Short mmCIF file of C-alpha atoms in Angstrom, two decimals:
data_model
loop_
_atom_site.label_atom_id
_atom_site.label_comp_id
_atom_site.label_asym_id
_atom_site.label_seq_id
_atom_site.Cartn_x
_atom_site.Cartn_y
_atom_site.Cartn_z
CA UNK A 1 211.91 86.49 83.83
CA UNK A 2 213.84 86.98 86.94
CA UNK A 3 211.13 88.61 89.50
CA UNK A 4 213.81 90.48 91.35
CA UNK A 5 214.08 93.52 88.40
CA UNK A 6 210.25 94.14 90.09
CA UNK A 7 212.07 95.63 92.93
CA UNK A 8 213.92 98.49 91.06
CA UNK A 9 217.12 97.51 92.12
CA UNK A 10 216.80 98.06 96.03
CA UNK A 11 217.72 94.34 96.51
CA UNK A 12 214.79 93.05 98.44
CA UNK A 13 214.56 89.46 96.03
CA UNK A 14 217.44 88.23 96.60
CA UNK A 15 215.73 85.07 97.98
CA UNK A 16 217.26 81.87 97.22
CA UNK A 17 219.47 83.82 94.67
CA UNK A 18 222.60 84.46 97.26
CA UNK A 19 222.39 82.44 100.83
CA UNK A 20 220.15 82.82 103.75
CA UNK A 21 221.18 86.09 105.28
CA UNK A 22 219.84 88.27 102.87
CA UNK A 23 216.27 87.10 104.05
CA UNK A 24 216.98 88.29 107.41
CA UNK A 25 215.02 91.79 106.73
CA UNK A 26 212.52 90.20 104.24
CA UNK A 27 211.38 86.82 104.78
CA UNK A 28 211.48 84.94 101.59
CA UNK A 29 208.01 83.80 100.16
CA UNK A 30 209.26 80.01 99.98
CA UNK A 31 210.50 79.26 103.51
CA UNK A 32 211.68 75.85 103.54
CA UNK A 33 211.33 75.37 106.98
CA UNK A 34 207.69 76.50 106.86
CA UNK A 35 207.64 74.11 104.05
CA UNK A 36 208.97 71.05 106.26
CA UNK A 37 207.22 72.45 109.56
CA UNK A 38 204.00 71.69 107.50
CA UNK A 39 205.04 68.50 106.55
CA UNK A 40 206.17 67.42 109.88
CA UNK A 41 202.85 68.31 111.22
CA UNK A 42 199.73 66.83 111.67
CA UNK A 43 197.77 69.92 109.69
CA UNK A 44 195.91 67.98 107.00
CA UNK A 45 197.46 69.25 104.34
CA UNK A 46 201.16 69.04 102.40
CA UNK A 47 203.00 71.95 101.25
CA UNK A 48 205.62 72.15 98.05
CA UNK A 49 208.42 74.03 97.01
CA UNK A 50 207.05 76.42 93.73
CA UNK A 51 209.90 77.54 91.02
CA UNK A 52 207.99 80.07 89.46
CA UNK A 53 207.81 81.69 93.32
CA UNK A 54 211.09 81.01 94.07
CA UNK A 55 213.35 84.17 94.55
CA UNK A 56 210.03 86.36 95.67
CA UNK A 57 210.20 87.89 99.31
CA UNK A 58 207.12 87.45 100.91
CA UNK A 59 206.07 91.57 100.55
CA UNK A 60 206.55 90.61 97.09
CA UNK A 61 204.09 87.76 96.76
CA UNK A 62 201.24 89.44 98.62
CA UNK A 63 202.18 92.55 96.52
CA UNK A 64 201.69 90.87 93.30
CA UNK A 65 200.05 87.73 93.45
CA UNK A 66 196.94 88.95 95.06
CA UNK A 67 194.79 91.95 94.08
CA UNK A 68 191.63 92.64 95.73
CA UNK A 69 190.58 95.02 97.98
CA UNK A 70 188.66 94.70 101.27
CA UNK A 71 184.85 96.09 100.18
CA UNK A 72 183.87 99.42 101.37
CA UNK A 73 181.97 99.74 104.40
CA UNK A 74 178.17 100.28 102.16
CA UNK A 75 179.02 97.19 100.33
CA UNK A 76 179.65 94.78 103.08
CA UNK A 77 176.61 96.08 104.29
CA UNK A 78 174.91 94.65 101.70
CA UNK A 79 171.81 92.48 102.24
CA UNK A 80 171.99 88.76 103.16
CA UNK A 81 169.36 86.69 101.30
CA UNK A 82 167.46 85.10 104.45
CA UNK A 83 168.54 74.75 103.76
CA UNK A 84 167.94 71.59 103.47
CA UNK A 85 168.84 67.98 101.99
CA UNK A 86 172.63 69.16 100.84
CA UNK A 87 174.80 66.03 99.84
CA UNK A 88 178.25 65.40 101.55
CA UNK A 89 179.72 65.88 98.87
CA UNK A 90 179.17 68.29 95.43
CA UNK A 91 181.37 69.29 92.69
CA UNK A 92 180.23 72.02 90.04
CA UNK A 93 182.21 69.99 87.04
CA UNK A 94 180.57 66.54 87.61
CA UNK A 95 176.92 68.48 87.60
CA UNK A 96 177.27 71.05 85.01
CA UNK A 97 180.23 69.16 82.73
CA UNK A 98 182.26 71.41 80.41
CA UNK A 99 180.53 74.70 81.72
CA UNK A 100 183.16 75.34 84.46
CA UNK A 101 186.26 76.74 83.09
CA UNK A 102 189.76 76.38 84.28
CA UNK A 103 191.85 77.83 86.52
CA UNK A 104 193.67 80.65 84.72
CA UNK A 105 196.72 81.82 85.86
CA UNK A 106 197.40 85.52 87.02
CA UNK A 107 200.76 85.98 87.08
CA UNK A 108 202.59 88.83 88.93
CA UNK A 109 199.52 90.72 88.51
CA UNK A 110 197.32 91.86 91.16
CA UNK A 111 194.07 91.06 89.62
CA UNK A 112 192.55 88.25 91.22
CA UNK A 113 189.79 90.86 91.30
CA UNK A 114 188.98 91.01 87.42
CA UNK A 115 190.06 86.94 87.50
CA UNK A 116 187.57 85.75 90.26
CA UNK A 117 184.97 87.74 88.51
CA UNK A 118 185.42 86.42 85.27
CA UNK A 119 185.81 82.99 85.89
CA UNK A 120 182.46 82.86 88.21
CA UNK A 121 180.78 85.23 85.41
CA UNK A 122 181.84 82.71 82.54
CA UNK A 123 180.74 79.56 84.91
CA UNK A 124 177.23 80.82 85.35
CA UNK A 125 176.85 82.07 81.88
CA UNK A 126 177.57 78.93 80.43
CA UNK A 127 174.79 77.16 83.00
CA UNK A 128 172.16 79.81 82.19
CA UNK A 129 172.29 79.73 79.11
CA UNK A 130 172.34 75.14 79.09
CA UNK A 131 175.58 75.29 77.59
CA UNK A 132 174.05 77.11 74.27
CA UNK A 133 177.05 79.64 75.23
CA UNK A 134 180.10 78.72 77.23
CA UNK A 135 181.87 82.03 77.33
CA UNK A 136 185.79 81.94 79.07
CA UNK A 137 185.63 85.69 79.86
CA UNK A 138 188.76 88.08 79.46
CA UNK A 139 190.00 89.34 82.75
CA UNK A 140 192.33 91.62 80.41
CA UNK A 141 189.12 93.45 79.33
CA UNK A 142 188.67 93.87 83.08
CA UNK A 143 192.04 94.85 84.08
CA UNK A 144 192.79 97.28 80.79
CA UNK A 145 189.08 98.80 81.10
CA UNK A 146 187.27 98.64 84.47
CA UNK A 147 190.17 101.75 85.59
CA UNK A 148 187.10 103.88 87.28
CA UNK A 149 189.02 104.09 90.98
CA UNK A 150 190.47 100.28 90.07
CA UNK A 151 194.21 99.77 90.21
CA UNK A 152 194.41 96.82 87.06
CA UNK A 153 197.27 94.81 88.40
CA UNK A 154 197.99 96.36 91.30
CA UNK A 155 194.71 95.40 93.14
CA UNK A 156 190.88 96.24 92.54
CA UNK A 157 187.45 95.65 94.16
CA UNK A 158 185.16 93.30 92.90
CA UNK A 159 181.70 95.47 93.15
CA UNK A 160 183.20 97.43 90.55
CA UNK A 161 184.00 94.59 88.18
CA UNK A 162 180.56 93.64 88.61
CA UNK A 163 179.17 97.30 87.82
CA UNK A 164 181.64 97.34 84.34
CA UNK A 165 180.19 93.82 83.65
CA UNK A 166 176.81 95.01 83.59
CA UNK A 167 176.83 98.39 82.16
CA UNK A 168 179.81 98.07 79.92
CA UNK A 169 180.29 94.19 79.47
CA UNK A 170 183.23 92.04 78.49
CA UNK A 171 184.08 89.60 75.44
CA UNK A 172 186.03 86.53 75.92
CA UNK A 173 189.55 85.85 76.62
CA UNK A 174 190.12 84.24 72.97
CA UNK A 175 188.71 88.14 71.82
CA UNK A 176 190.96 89.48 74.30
CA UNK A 177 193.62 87.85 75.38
CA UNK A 178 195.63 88.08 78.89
CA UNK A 179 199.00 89.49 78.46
CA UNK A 180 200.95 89.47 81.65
CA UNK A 181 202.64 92.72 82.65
CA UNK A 182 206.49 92.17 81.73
CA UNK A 183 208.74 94.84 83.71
CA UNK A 184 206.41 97.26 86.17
CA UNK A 185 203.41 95.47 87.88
CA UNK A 186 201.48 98.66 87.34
CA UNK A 187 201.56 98.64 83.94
CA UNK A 188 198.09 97.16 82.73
CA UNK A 189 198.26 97.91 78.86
CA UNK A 190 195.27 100.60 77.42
CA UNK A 191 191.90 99.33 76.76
CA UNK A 192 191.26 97.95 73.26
CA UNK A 193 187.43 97.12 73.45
CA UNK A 194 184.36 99.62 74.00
CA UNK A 195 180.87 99.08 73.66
CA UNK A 196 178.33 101.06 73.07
CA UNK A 197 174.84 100.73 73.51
CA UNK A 198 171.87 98.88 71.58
CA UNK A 199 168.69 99.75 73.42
CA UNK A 200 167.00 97.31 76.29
CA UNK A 201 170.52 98.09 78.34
CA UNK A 202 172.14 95.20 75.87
CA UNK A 203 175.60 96.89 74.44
CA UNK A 204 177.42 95.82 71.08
CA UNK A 205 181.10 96.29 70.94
CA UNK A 206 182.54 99.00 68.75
CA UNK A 207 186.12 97.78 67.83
CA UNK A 208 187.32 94.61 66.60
CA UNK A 209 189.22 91.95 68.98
CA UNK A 210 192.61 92.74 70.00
CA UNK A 211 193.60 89.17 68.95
CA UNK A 212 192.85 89.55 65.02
CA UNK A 213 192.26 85.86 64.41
CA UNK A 214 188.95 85.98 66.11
CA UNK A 215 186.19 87.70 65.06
CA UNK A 216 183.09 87.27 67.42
CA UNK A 217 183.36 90.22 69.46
CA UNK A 218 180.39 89.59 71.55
CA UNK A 219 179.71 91.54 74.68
CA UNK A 220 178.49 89.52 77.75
CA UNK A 221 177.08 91.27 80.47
CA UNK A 222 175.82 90.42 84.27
CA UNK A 223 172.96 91.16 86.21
CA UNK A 224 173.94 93.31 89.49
CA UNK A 225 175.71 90.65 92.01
CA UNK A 226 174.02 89.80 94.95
CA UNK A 227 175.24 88.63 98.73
CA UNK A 228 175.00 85.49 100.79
CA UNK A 229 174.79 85.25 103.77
CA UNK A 230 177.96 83.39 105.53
CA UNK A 231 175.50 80.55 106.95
CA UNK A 232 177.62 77.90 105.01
CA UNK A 233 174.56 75.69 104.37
CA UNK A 234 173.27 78.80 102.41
CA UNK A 235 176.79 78.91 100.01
CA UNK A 236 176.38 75.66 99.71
CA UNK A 237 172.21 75.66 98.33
CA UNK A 238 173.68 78.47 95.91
CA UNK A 239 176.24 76.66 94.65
CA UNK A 240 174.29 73.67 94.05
CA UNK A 241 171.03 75.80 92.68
CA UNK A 242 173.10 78.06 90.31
CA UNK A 243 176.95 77.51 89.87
CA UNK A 244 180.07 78.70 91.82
CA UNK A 245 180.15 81.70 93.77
CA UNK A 246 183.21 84.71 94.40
CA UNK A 247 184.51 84.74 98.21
CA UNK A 248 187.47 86.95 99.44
CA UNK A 249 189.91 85.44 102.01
CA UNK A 250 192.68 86.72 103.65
CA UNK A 251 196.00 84.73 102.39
CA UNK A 252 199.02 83.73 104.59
CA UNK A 253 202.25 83.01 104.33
CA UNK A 254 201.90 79.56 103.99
CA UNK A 255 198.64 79.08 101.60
CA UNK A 256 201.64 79.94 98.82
CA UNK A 257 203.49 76.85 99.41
CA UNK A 258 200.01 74.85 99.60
CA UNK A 259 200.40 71.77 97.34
CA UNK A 260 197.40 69.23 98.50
CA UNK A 261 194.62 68.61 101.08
CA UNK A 262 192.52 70.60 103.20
CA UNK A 263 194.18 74.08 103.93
CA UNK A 264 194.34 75.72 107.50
CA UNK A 265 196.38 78.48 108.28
CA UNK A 266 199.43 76.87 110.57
CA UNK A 267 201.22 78.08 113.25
CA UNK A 268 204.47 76.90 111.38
CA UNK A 269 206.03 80.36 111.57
CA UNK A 270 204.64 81.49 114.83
CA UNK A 271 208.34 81.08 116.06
CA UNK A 272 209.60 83.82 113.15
CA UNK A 273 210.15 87.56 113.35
CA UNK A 274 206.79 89.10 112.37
CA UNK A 275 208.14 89.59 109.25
CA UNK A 276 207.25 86.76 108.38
CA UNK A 277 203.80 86.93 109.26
CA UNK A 278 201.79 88.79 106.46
CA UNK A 279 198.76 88.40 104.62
CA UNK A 280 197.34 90.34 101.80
CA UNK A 281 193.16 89.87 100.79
CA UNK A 282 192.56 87.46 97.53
CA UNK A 283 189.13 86.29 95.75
CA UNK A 284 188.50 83.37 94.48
CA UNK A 285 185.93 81.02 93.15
CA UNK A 286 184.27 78.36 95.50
CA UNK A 287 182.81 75.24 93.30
CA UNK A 288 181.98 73.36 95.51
CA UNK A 289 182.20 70.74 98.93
CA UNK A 290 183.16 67.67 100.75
CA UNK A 291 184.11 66.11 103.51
CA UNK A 292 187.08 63.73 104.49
CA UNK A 293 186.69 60.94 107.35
CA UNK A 294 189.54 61.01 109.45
CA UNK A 295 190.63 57.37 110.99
CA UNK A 296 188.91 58.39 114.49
CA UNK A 297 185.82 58.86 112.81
CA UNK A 298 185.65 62.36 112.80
CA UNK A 299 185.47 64.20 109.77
CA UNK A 300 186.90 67.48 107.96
CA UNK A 301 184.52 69.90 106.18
CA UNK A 302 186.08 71.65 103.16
CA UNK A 303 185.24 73.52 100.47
CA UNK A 304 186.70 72.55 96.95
CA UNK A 305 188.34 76.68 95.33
CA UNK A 306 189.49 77.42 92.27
CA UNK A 307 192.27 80.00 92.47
CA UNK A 308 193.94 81.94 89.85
CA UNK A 309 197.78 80.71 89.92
CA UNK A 310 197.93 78.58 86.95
CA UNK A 311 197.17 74.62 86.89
CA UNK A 312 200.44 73.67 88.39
CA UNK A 313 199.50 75.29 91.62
CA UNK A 314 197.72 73.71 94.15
CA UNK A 315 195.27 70.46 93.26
CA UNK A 316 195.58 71.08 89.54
CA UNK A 317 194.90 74.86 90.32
CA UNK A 318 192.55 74.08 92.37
CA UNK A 319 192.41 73.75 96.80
CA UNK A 320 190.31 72.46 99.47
CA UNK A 321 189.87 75.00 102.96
CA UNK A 322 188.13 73.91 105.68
CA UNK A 323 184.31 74.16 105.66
CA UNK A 324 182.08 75.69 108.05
CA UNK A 325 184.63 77.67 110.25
CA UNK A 326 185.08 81.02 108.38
CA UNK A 327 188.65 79.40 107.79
CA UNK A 328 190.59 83.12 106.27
CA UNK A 329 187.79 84.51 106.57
CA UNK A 330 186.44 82.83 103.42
CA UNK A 331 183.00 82.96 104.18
CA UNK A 332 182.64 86.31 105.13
CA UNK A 333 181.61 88.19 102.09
CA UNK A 334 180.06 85.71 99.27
CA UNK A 335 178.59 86.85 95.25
CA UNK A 336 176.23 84.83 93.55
CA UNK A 337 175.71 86.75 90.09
CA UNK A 338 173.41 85.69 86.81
CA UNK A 339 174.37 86.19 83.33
CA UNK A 340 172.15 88.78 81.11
CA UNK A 341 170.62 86.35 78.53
CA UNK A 342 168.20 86.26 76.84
CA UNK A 343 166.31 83.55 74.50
CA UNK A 344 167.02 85.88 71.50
CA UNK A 345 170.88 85.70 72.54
CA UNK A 346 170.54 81.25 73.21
CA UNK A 347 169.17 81.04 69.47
CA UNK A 348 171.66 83.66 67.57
CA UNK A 349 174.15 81.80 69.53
CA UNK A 350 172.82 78.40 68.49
CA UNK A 351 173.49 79.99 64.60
CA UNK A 352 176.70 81.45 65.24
CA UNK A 353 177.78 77.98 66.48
CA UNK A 354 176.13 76.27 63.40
CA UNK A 355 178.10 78.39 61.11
CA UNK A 356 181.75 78.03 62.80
CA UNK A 357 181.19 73.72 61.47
CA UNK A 358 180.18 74.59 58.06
#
């Protein structure tokens, strides 16, 4: 799909399609000399060249391929929960194996609100719960029917994802499957689930999965998120005690082209027009940490991020960002979150699952 029909015709993509000049008023989201100036460098990490950004000015890729919104003053005034023994090195896959789910991919959508919330929602359900569920939840559910002051794929806040996940809930994304918006960005498709309530706060969907081959319609629900303080050791403790956790970080020009290593924002285009210097707010999921020794014997601190651009992005959707340094801003404002289950929900589970191998 070419991206420059997004525009409506005014002409801004015409990156890469005819010459250089055209980018003289919009910079161009893959900049091969930002590409090479990385490259050159000595920044610790390699960019790459992405097809399926090619073409997209750079207003266009923080227009669509982001999607959350700073929080509102009362929220980032949310409490901090007021560390020791943390290992060098931790990775939510290798502790909790085939409970962390995969980088999904977003597409020219705005909704790395309603992603981020679902992946880090389905992660910590599935380690709750010991596996007995391992729910991939459907950031379409999100996107088509969190709309209370939320803009679906053209950028939301995460606190109220988290207030439709635990009063209304979500089912999963093989219930509800992502459909990427074709033409206009804004269009987000109407909601096809509701729930209602069953007593105890626990709701029961009333309408059958959009995708008709599936048939287990359950709702999930969260508890209300809470915050972390940006004391990294803290993130880390959390991560390690109870799964991966949301962050918001402010992206740059150049995380797009990030390919492998430990992300810093360059100076690479500190020589451009300031067109070229934009950044748009993101959220993610952090899974976990490391460091790298460098040959003079000091090391890097990173964190190891899932983001939502597909697997071919990145470290097989995945990227590192320095540790410890409020790198983007990354540790600013952090969500920890538990899953609603109970042992009533682990055992009809346990049945359900019983009865799918029959």
């Amino acid at each position: 799909m070419p991206l420059f029909l997004l525009e409506g015709g005014r002409g801004e993509s015409t990156c890469g399609t005819s010459g250089r000049w055209e980018c003289e008023q919009n910079a161009c989201l893959i900049e091969p000399d930002i590409i090479q100036a990385v490259n050159r460098g000595n920044y610790g990490w390699r960019a790459t060249n992405y097809s399926e950004l090619y073409g997209m000015t750079l207003n266009e890729g923080i227009r669509y391929r982001l999607g959350t919104q700073r929080p509102s003053r009362t929220v980032m005034n949310m409490n901090e929960i007021q560390t020791d023994n943390l290992p060098p090195y931790f990775n939510s896959a290798e502790k909790w194996p085939g409970k962390i789910h995969e980088p999904l991919d977003q597409g020219n959508c705005a909704a790395s609100w309603a992603f981020s919330t679902a992946a880090v929602a389905s992660d910590r359900i599935s380690i709750q719960s010991m596996g007995h569920m391992t729910p991939r939840l459907s950031p379409q559910n999100l996107i088509s029917c969190d709309t209370r002051n939320q803009g679906g794929c053209a950028g939301g806040r995460i606190d109220g994802a988290w207030w439709y996940l635990r009063r209304r809930g979500v089912v999963t994304e093989d219930c509800y499957p992502y459909q990427p918006p074709q033409q206009t960005p804004a269009e987000v498709g109407r909601c096809m689930m509701q729930s209602r309530s069953v007593g105890r706060g626990k709701r029961q969907a009333t309408q059958r999965c959009p995708n008709t081959q599936n048939y287990h319609n359950d709702i999930y629900q969260s508890t209300p998120p809470y915050r972390l303080s940006s004391n990294e050791k803290e993130i880390m403790k959390e991560i390690m005690d109870n799964g991966p956790v949301q962050a918001i970080m402010e992206v740059h020009e150049d995380f797009f082209v990030y390919k492998t290593g430990i992300y810093k924002h360059t100076d690479a285009s500190f020589t451009k027009p300031p067109q070229y210097r934009k950044h748009g707010t993101h959220s993610v999921r952090i899974t976990g940490w490391g460091e790298e020794r460098n040959v003079d014997g000091t090391s890097r601190k990173y964190w190891i991020a899932a983001n939502s651009w597909g697997k071919n992005w990145g470290e097989n959707g995945y990227f590192r960002i320095a540790r410890g340094e409020n790198e983007c801003e990354i540790e600013t404002f952090v969500i920890g979150v538990w899953g609603r289950i109970s042992m009533e929900d682990m055992h009809n589970h346990h049945h359900h699952h019983h009865r799918r191998h029959i």
